[in-house]
Amino acid sequence: MKPLSFLRKHQLLFLAIFLFWVKAYIVQRFCFNTPTEGVLQGLLLLVNPLSSALLLFGISLFFSVKWRKLTIILISLLSSMILYSNVIYNRFFNDFITLPTLFQTNNMGDLGGSIFTLVQATDLFLFADVAFLLIIVRFVEFPITLATKKQINTIFGSALALFAFNLALSEIEQPQLLTKSFDRSMIIQNIGVINFHIYDLVMQSTVRVHKALAKSDVFYEVENFVNDLHGEPNPSFRGKAKGKNVFIISLESMQSFVLNRKMEGHEITPFLNDLMKESYYFPNFYHQTGQGKTSDAEFLVDNSLYPLPSGAVFFTHAENEYNGLPEIISREGYYPAVMHANHASFWNRDIMYDALGYKRYFSADDFEINENNSVGWGLKDIDMFEQSIAHLTSLPEPYYVKYLTITNHFPYALEKEDEFIPQWTSTSETVNRYFTTVRYTDEAVKRFFQRLKEEGVYENAIFIFYGDHYGISEYHNKELGEFLGKEITPFESVQLQRVPLLIHIPGEQGGTFDTIGGQIDLKPTILNLLGIDEGEDLSFGNDLFSNERPGLVVLRDGSFITEKYIYTKNKCYDKSNESEIEIEACEPFIEEAQLQLDQSDKVIYGDLLRFYENK
Ligand code: GP9
Ligand code: MN
């Protein structure tokens, strides 16, 4: 088949493809609120609409000669409408349409009457190609021939090849884009709106199939399983913070090893070290996150469920029924809100927060963010805390406010003027900077406390600080080992997954609890402190103060920690001397640990919490 004769025989088709390609490029480049940076991103934007255009318009080849013109024009109209709906949605929500949002009445309802205010006269341009096609078919007699199998294969084959090329390019720009998907705008910048919708369709369908297959007997199986996991929460801690405002502060990428430690004579977390003396402090508290990072930690805290083995549950299962901590406490009169100066759709938070029961999300749009007050990932922590005060004081009390800090995020960028301690001097720039940004966040929290005292909100509150996940990956073991003065063995790697946990109740003495625990335990712990019953729930954690704790902490990769042992990478270690021992010692827990993860995954994949409604 000669390419030219193929082109000649299907002129109208290729004209439509070309017009759509150009239009989609312009729309993606200029009509969405996502700036294009760099040559590679520009190239991606140019390539990705072509593969979708070939795919969409290729469908017309299955139609007979008689219907061909009409199908081409209809496809052109339909794809323009898809693009246009996204433009409108993006103007309002700063986000893109997904299948679930289409059916989520509150989201679309928000748009409701205001939809007309979003329409602009220039939008007509988005349908210019459809109009052009309509006119031109009236005046030009395009040759239309029956499509051969070979031609059809060529069109779809090229679409696939282009898409593969597109993915390869985006792998350079954003590794593991689809599996680690966390930012819709980023996915769309890489693969384009239409391809994104196809991806969304596939993802949502698999989720729905899983869900449809889950029967209520699985629900009862998991319910029995979790019932056996639960011990009695500590009665002497019940209601210790009843009715108080709750501050739960996620310390970005903060690991426990920085606490009570100095870097070349500089205390890394002076404020937290002091605060610890008047707080309940848990030195053996582990993060249990997977690929969803910060969002996984949020998920663990709010649901007492494990995040997923791959992908971010915030993204893949935001449509599920949850029994989130915010929802539970709002039934008791609390007002749950979040402060995080990133854009609302990032990690799908806008959608997931609704599902978890948050009533207000103060995101990027609620903060004043400019070049001077931002670095790295956005608004600096000190400014975020300061600007949040005005929002905070507007909330009805008692409130439950989650703060997500961000400055201590890889690559740990900071301007000289914000460095409270110098950088370290090892061969790893990342490790060197980490200490300085951790110190910055410590300072931010300190100032926040001062401000809360000035505002008179400090006294009647409870503060929970937790580290979300590790900050220094195994890639930097050599330098980290130098700093810690020991080799980072697999045993030590697990111990490095400990993250800070401080519970500070003004007026309470606090104390150090050696209890081993994880983020999964925070929900029952907080509820007990607030004197609120968990109610019927499929939760996997236990009150951290409880005297009946199971003594097993499971990490998302299947490693686990017991009072005596650590199991990781198929090896068992004795905690008392940190040495490897016979696997037998760990064996009784291996199955239990895996079972916990599997049962929790069943809750998510099968959307099992929905069965409470019908029970
Ligand atoms: C940003 C936050 C940080 O909003 O989620 O990213 P992470 O720690 O998950 O990479
Ligand atoms: Mn994080």
XYZ file of C-alpha atoms and ligand atoms in Angstrom:
626
model
C 0.000 0.000 0.000
C 1.459 3.289 -1.015
C 1.081 5.982 1.616
C 0.186 8.599 -0.949
C -2.602 6.588 -2.485
C -3.895 5.865 1.029
C -3.931 9.594 1.687
C -5.572 10.333 -1.612
C -8.295 7.771 -1.124
C -9.177 9.084 2.307
C -8.608 12.810 1.963
C -11.516 13.827 4.112
C -10.435 11.514 6.897
C -6.889 12.880 6.940
C -8.099 16.429 6.727
C -10.282 15.863 9.788
C -7.393 14.190 11.631
C -5.082 17.064 10.789
C -7.586 19.712 11.904
C -8.279 17.935 15.166
C -4.599 17.462 15.815
C -3.841 21.159 15.394
C -6.848 22.177 17.461
C -6.129 19.763 20.302
C -2.553 20.967 20.414
C -3.666 24.591 20.692
C -6.288 23.773 23.326
C -3.919 21.700 25.441
C -1.239 24.288 25.147
C -3.222 27.436 25.752
C -6.658 26.688 27.192
C -5.733 24.654 30.241
C -4.338 25.985 33.400
C -1.126 23.989 33.067
C 1.976 25.788 31.906
C 4.248 23.977 29.463
C 7.872 23.961 30.451
C 10.784 22.851 28.343
C 11.237 21.358 24.910
C 10.267 17.834 25.932
C 6.929 18.882 27.341
C 6.298 20.927 24.203
C 7.081 17.884 22.079
C 4.785 15.692 24.170
C 1.946 18.133 23.691
C 2.547 18.034 19.977
C 2.696 14.253 19.672
C -0.105 13.121 21.951
C -3.186 14.527 20.142
C -2.153 12.800 16.922
C -2.380 9.309 18.366
C -5.854 10.019 19.750
C -6.928 11.621 16.478
C -5.862 8.539 14.494
C -7.667 6.311 16.951
C -10.897 8.298 17.043
C -11.211 9.096 13.380
C -9.978 5.639 12.434
C -13.326 4.341 13.676
C -14.976 5.954 10.654
C -13.170 3.452 8.415
C -15.441 0.723 9.706
C -18.411 2.502 8.167
C -19.529 2.076 4.617
C -18.912 4.686 1.935
C -22.448 5.977 2.375
C -22.001 6.828 6.045
C -18.366 7.823 6.034
C -18.773 11.601 5.704
C -21.358 11.696 8.421
C -19.317 9.592 10.841
C -16.220 11.731 10.278
C -18.195 14.876 11.048
C -19.873 13.293 14.056
C -16.540 12.119 15.451
C -15.173 15.588 14.918
C -18.148 17.089 16.753
C -17.995 14.589 19.584
C -14.258 14.970 20.156
C -14.627 18.753 20.076
C -17.320 18.474 22.708
C -15.075 16.329 24.885
C -12.288 18.882 24.576
C -14.635 21.756 25.219
C -16.222 20.179 28.292
C -12.738 19.799 29.721
C -11.943 23.428 28.968
C -15.069 24.565 30.842
C -14.476 22.138 33.708
C -10.874 23.239 33.931
C -11.873 26.900 34.125
C -14.072 26.196 37.098
C -12.357 23.402 38.984
C -8.807 23.757 37.772
C -9.061 20.045 37.078
C -10.150 17.639 34.349
C -13.216 15.505 33.915
C -13.020 11.883 34.991
C -15.721 9.276 34.615
C -16.619 9.317 38.309
C -16.886 13.104 38.405
C -19.375 12.916 35.563
C -21.657 10.925 37.817
C -20.857 12.782 40.986
C -23.790 15.070 41.227
C -22.334 17.400 43.833
C -19.330 18.154 41.662
C -21.323 18.826 38.531
C -24.001 20.489 40.607
C -21.394 22.990 41.790
C -20.926 23.938 38.195
C -24.669 24.187 37.616
C -25.833 27.752 37.011
C -22.356 29.199 36.812
C -21.663 27.259 33.638
C -22.765 30.180 31.457
C -20.398 32.580 33.141
C -17.574 30.308 32.073
C -18.426 30.403 28.396
C -16.468 32.863 26.273
C -17.156 34.033 22.726
C -13.737 32.826 21.571
C -14.748 29.316 22.551
C -16.420 29.050 19.166
C -12.948 28.463 17.839
C -13.082 25.031 19.423
C -15.693 24.051 16.895
C -14.071 25.769 13.930
C -12.838 22.503 12.444
C -16.298 20.953 12.636
C -17.770 23.978 10.883
C -15.016 23.913 8.310
C -15.639 20.231 7.592
C -19.368 20.826 7.267
C -18.832 23.585 4.766
C -16.121 21.925 2.750
C -18.048 18.688 2.196
C -20.760 20.770 0.572
C -18.424 22.260 -1.981
C -15.707 19.708 -2.498
C -16.387 16.252 -3.806
C -14.035 14.063 -1.711
C -13.333 10.626 -3.079
C -14.601 8.071 -0.572
C -13.655 4.428 -0.904
C -14.229 1.323 1.106
C -11.392 0.881 3.618
C -9.231 -2.184 3.202
C -8.176 -4.294 6.180
C -4.627 -3.150 5.588
C -5.635 0.513 5.761
C -7.533 -0.035 8.965
C -4.556 -1.849 10.465
C -2.258 0.936 9.381
C -4.358 3.633 11.040
C -4.744 1.798 14.346
C -1.209 0.471 14.218
C 0.113 4.010 13.781
C -2.092 5.228 16.622
C -0.668 2.556 18.899
C 2.909 3.132 17.759
C 2.547 6.853 18.338
C 1.065 6.238 21.743
C 3.961 3.944 22.622
C 6.370 6.648 21.450
C 4.406 9.149 23.513
C 4.698 6.956 26.608
C 8.404 6.449 26.027
C 8.882 10.214 25.847
C 6.868 10.759 28.995
C 8.890 8.096 30.771
C 11.814 10.502 30.447
C 9.737 13.441 31.631
C 7.866 11.610 34.382
C 8.929 8.037 35.163
C 6.149 5.504 35.850
C 3.576 8.095 34.887
C 0.573 5.808 34.757
C 1.337 3.352 37.535
C 2.281 6.062 39.984
C -0.384 8.376 38.675
C -0.996 11.156 41.102
C -1.520 14.291 39.176
C -4.160 14.484 36.509
C -2.738 17.631 34.951
C 0.612 15.923 34.678
C -0.877 12.840 33.026
C -2.790 15.024 30.601
C 0.262 17.073 29.790
C 2.013 13.848 28.922
C -0.581 11.778 27.109
C -3.276 14.302 26.195
C -6.924 14.711 27.158
C -8.415 12.085 24.873
C -5.878 9.419 25.739
C -6.417 10.294 29.375
C -10.128 9.602 29.025
C -9.372 6.213 27.493
C -6.962 5.454 30.322
C -9.550 6.598 32.865
C -12.175 4.400 31.207
C -9.945 1.321 31.417
C -8.938 2.039 35.006
C -12.470 2.723 36.185
C -13.811 -0.364 34.442
C -11.324 -2.656 36.175
C -12.208 -1.042 39.490
C -15.898 -1.573 38.806
C -15.464 -5.188 37.734
C -13.590 -5.937 40.960
C -16.292 -4.248 42.925
C -19.124 -6.044 41.156
C -17.470 -9.372 41.840
C -17.163 -8.701 45.574
C -19.971 -10.339 47.484
C -21.207 -9.701 50.966
C -19.671 -12.969 52.204
C -16.236 -11.394 51.646
C -17.423 -8.544 53.803
C -18.310 -10.962 56.633
C -14.987 -12.742 56.235
C -13.078 -9.461 56.639
C -15.345 -8.332 59.460
C -14.523 -11.484 61.427
C -10.873 -11.034 60.672
C -10.689 -7.453 61.934
C -12.745 -8.222 65.024
C -9.996 -10.573 66.118
C -7.403 -7.853 65.614
C -8.888 -5.398 68.032
C -7.912 -4.970 71.648
C -9.645 -2.710 74.143
C -8.576 0.966 73.815
C -6.970 2.288 76.990
C -9.854 3.472 79.216
C -7.704 5.947 81.146
C -6.967 7.798 77.889
C -10.552 7.810 76.768
C -11.824 11.343 76.286
C -8.553 12.964 77.433
C -8.960 15.510 74.649
C -12.730 15.469 74.488
C -14.200 18.473 72.709
C -10.802 20.060 72.060
C -9.804 21.413 68.664
C -7.599 18.897 66.903
C -4.483 19.755 64.896
C -3.005 16.891 62.968
C 0.196 17.886 61.261
C 1.878 15.812 58.606
C 5.621 16.388 58.685
C 6.710 15.939 55.114
C 9.392 13.256 54.601
C 10.484 13.426 58.232
C 12.134 10.330 59.628
C 12.713 9.696 63.305
C 16.471 9.583 63.044
C 16.637 13.386 62.892
C 14.995 13.726 66.311
C 17.321 14.394 69.239
C 20.272 14.400 66.937
C 22.863 16.921 65.887
C 24.436 17.481 62.505
C 27.944 18.862 63.045
C 26.902 20.418 66.312
C 23.591 21.793 65.045
C 20.426 20.454 66.563
C 18.230 19.367 63.635
C 14.826 19.585 65.299
C 15.250 21.798 68.397
C 11.574 22.645 68.647
C 10.265 19.097 68.318
C 12.923 17.909 70.758
C 11.627 20.352 73.370
C 8.006 19.650 72.600
C 8.623 15.940 72.981
C 9.367 16.499 76.663
C 5.788 17.629 77.195
C 4.153 15.197 74.785
C 3.314 11.570 74.371
C 6.128 10.421 72.188
C 6.395 7.127 70.283
C 9.958 6.370 69.194
C 8.896 3.060 67.609
C 6.257 4.385 65.271
C 6.488 3.341 61.614
C 5.100 4.718 58.391
C 3.221 2.144 56.312
C 2.945 3.948 53.007
C 3.360 2.627 49.487
C 3.542 4.457 46.176
C 0.907 6.959 47.244
C 3.376 8.599 49.659
C 1.816 11.536 51.559
C -1.640 10.561 50.367
C -1.132 6.975 51.557
C -0.222 8.294 54.996
C -3.393 10.381 54.977
C -5.348 7.323 53.926
C -3.893 5.228 56.737
C -4.616 7.886 59.327
C -8.192 8.506 58.269
C -9.279 4.922 57.607
C -7.036 2.608 59.560
C -6.716 0.606 56.336
C -3.526 -0.197 54.458
C -2.904 1.690 51.237
C -2.598 -0.380 48.057
C 0.362 -2.520 46.972
C 0.697 -0.410 43.828
C -0.688 2.915 42.716
C -2.271 5.474 44.988
C -5.606 4.550 46.527
C -6.439 8.282 46.600
C -6.473 8.066 42.847
C -7.795 4.640 42.082
C -10.525 4.216 44.689
C -11.877 7.627 45.549
C -15.355 6.422 44.607
C -15.481 3.868 47.384
C -17.571 4.128 50.476
C -15.359 5.057 53.433
C -15.888 5.422 57.101
C -13.313 8.187 57.426
C -12.270 9.674 60.703
C -13.439 13.140 59.537
C -16.871 11.735 58.785
C -17.118 9.955 62.140
C -16.135 12.975 64.199
C -18.257 15.375 62.194
C -21.251 13.356 63.376
C -20.119 14.361 66.877
C -20.054 18.036 66.009
C -16.494 18.425 64.746
C -15.694 20.497 61.680
C -13.022 18.629 59.656
C -10.823 20.694 57.335
C -7.479 20.492 55.554
C -4.771 23.081 54.955
C -2.399 22.332 52.126
C -1.112 24.906 49.694
C -0.993 22.660 46.657
C -3.634 22.710 43.968
C -6.819 20.926 44.959
C -6.783 18.193 42.356
C -3.245 17.150 43.188
C -3.323 13.486 44.223
C -7.071 13.685 43.597
C -7.430 15.212 47.042
C -10.427 17.333 46.092
C -12.398 14.182 45.345
C -10.982 11.921 48.025
C -11.444 14.469 50.810
C -15.148 14.548 50.015
C -15.281 10.771 50.281
C -13.515 10.852 53.643
C -15.852 13.460 55.037
C -13.788 16.660 55.094
C -15.946 19.717 54.925
C -13.411 22.231 53.699
C -10.133 21.978 51.854
C -8.020 25.131 51.928
C -5.793 24.535 48.915
C -3.577 26.637 46.635
C -6.462 28.933 45.682
C -6.952 29.916 49.321
C -3.353 30.945 49.833
C -1.408 33.820 48.450
C 1.467 32.173 46.646
C 4.148 34.113 44.838
C 7.781 33.843 43.880
C 8.969 35.326 47.128
C 7.140 32.997 49.452
C 7.613 29.748 47.596
C 10.393 27.290 46.975
C 10.583 23.749 45.575
C 7.086 22.366 45.831
C 5.353 25.639 46.514
C 4.423 27.850 49.425
C 7.020 27.643 52.178
C 5.853 26.060 55.411
C 6.380 29.202 57.499
C 4.166 31.218 55.151
C 1.620 28.424 54.835
C 1.186 28.228 58.602
C 1.038 32.005 58.919
C -1.536 32.425 56.163
C -3.605 29.564 57.531
C -4.345 31.452 60.768
C -6.988 33.617 59.093
C -8.722 30.526 57.699
C -8.416 28.700 60.962
C -10.061 31.384 63.020
C -12.982 31.402 60.595
C -13.814 27.765 61.286
C -16.645 26.641 63.551
C -15.377 24.967 66.727
C -14.514 22.333 67.616
C -12.524 21.755 64.464
C -10.263 18.989 63.292
C -7.643 20.464 61.016
C -5.094 18.530 59.076
C -1.991 20.408 57.951
C 0.262 19.035 55.237
C 3.701 20.610 55.309
C 5.734 20.495 52.104
C 9.063 22.352 52.274
C 10.913 19.273 53.479
C 10.179 17.450 50.246
C 12.741 16.060 47.874
C 14.858 17.717 46.376
C 14.955 19.684 49.656
C 15.387 23.043 48.013
C 15.753 26.103 50.196
C 17.051 29.616 49.758
C 20.063 30.749 51.761
C 17.990 33.202 53.805
C 15.799 30.338 55.052
C 18.630 28.136 56.202
C 18.625 27.962 59.980
C 21.488 25.481 59.953
C 24.070 24.976 57.200
C 23.944 22.069 54.817
C 25.945 18.968 55.572
C 29.096 18.166 53.642
C 28.853 14.564 52.463
C 28.986 13.376 48.851
C 25.180 13.290 48.657
C 23.664 16.688 47.961
C 20.265 15.278 48.848
C 21.303 14.120 52.304
C 23.198 17.372 52.874
C 20.166 19.503 52.122
C 17.734 17.250 53.984
C 18.989 18.323 57.409
C 18.579 21.962 56.513
C 15.016 21.608 55.245
C 14.025 19.440 58.221
C 15.381 22.211 60.431
C 13.304 24.706 58.442
C 10.087 22.776 58.994
C 10.912 22.490 62.689
C 11.194 26.288 62.777
C 7.914 26.630 60.885
C 6.131 24.518 63.476
C 7.705 26.493 66.294
C 6.452 29.783 64.869
C 3.045 28.259 64.265
C 2.840 27.337 67.938
C 3.764 30.887 68.906
C 1.045 32.243 66.663
C -1.536 29.835 68.045
C -0.640 30.953 71.550
C -1.070 34.596 70.503
C -4.424 33.760 68.970
C -5.501 31.992 72.138
C -6.192 28.702 70.386
C -3.282 26.757 71.810
C -4.739 25.924 75.219
C -7.911 24.216 74.110
C -6.330 21.961 71.522
C -4.598 18.670 70.936
C -1.687 18.408 68.504
C -0.708 15.287 66.672
C 2.505 15.391 64.650
C 3.378 12.511 62.383
C 6.021 11.921 59.725
C 4.401 10.826 56.487
C 7.141 8.592 55.039
C 10.873 8.339 54.565
C 12.805 11.226 53.051
C 16.155 9.603 52.374
C 15.914 6.604 50.087
C 18.190 3.576 50.118
C 20.073 5.129 47.237
C 21.789 7.332 49.830
C 22.642 4.541 52.252
C 26.342 5.223 52.083
C 26.083 8.842 53.212
C 23.299 8.195 55.669
C 25.359 5.368 57.121
C 28.268 7.804 57.526
C 26.017 10.195 59.379
C 24.543 7.548 61.653
C 27.916 5.936 62.171
C 26.694 2.494 61.185
C 26.187 0.384 58.133
C 22.657 0.424 56.725
C 21.744 -3.258 56.713
C 18.267 -4.481 55.693
C 17.483 -4.520 59.429
C 18.535 -0.893 59.735
C 16.550 0.009 56.609
C 13.395 -1.156 58.337
C 14.287 0.776 61.470
C 14.758 3.847 59.308
C 11.078 3.630 58.391
C 10.320 5.003 61.828
C 8.754 8.442 61.624
C 8.045 10.951 64.392
C 4.828 10.682 66.340
C 4.137 13.248 69.029
C 0.805 13.788 70.693
C 0.786 17.038 72.578
C -2.056 18.018 74.871
C -1.372 21.352 76.614
C -1.344 20.826 80.353
C -0.544 17.115 80.079
C 2.864 15.872 81.112
C 3.066 13.263 78.346
C 5.674 10.516 78.355
C 7.617 8.194 76.116
C 5.898 5.030 74.955
C 8.106 2.330 73.521
C 5.092 0.612 72.011
C 5.630 -0.472 68.420
C 2.942 1.008 66.220
C 2.167 2.463 62.840
C 0.084 5.045 61.049
C -2.745 2.521 60.874
C -3.157 2.948 64.643
C -3.820 6.675 64.619
C -7.537 6.565 63.875
C -8.462 4.420 66.903
C -5.986 6.361 69.057
C -7.451 9.747 68.128
C -11.025 8.540 68.503
C -10.291 7.182 71.976
C -8.628 10.448 73.005
C -11.685 12.352 71.799
C -13.966 9.919 73.572
C -15.725 9.014 70.344
C -16.722 5.470 69.432
C -15.390 4.039 66.224
C -18.745 2.391 65.558
C -19.037 -0.365 62.991
C -15.900 -0.312 60.937
C -13.464 -2.438 59.028
C -10.306 -1.033 60.560
C -6.977 -2.690 61.117
C -5.340 -0.559 63.807
C -5.401 -0.375 67.575
C -5.228 2.410 70.110
C -1.541 3.151 70.643
C -2.078 3.530 74.382
C -3.963 0.241 74.660
C -2.633 -2.457 76.947
C -3.940 -5.080 74.573
C -1.913 -4.366 71.486
C -1.139 -7.189 69.047
C 2.587 -6.438 68.956
C 2.877 -6.575 65.181
C 3.440 -3.694 62.793
C 3.165 -4.520 59.106
C 4.773 -2.348 56.465
C 3.267 -2.073 53.025
C 6.039 -4.106 51.383
C 5.308 -7.056 53.676
C 8.170 -6.389 56.103
C 7.083 -6.435 59.715
C 8.201 -5.576 63.202
C 7.291 -7.432 66.392
C 8.467 -6.843 69.949
C 11.428 -9.145 69.334
C 11.935 -9.523 65.604
C 12.119 -7.729 62.329
C 11.288 -9.505 59.108
C 12.280 -8.058 55.772
C 13.311 -9.339 52.338
C 12.628 -12.943 53.416
C 15.010 -12.688 56.337
C 14.417 -12.661 60.058
C 16.390 -10.484 62.471
C 16.679 -10.471 66.208
C 16.090 -6.945 67.497
C 18.213 -7.423 70.609
C 21.457 -7.830 68.680
C 20.335 -6.752 65.190
C 21.609 -9.988 63.688
C 20.011 -12.354 61.216
C 18.509 -15.495 62.735
C 16.700 -18.614 61.533
C 13.503 -17.817 59.701
C 11.501 -20.015 62.137
C 11.405 -17.259 64.727
C 9.513 -14.957 62.350
C 7.386 -17.671 60.798
C 4.325 -17.371 63.051
C 3.895 -13.766 61.938
C 4.644 -14.084 58.224
C 1.244 -15.437 57.339
C -0.552 -13.077 59.701
C 1.217 -10.039 58.230
C 0.367 -11.034 54.682
C -3.190 -11.797 55.677
C -3.619 -8.335 57.163
C -2.470 -6.709 53.942
C -4.626 -8.999 51.806
C -7.743 -8.511 53.892
C -7.292 -4.755 53.835
C -6.811 -4.834 50.058
C -10.075 -6.759 49.813
C -11.854 -3.928 51.588
C -10.617 -1.475 48.992
C -10.899 -3.592 45.854
C -14.356 -4.837 46.799
C -15.536 -1.502 48.205
C -16.658 -3.542 51.189
C -17.572 -0.658 53.480
C -20.640 -0.098 51.320
C -22.097 -3.285 52.784
C -22.653 -1.560 56.122
C -25.452 0.408 54.500
C -27.321 -2.747 53.572
C -26.545 -4.720 56.681
C 2.108 17.264 47.713
C 2.325 16.078 48.564
C 3.753 15.653 48.631
O 0.780 17.660 47.642
O 1.476 15.061 48.244
O 4.090 14.685 47.774
P 4.622 13.234 48.159
O 5.312 13.271 49.463
O 3.425 12.368 48.208
O 5.556 12.889 47.049
Mn 5.146 13.274 51.457
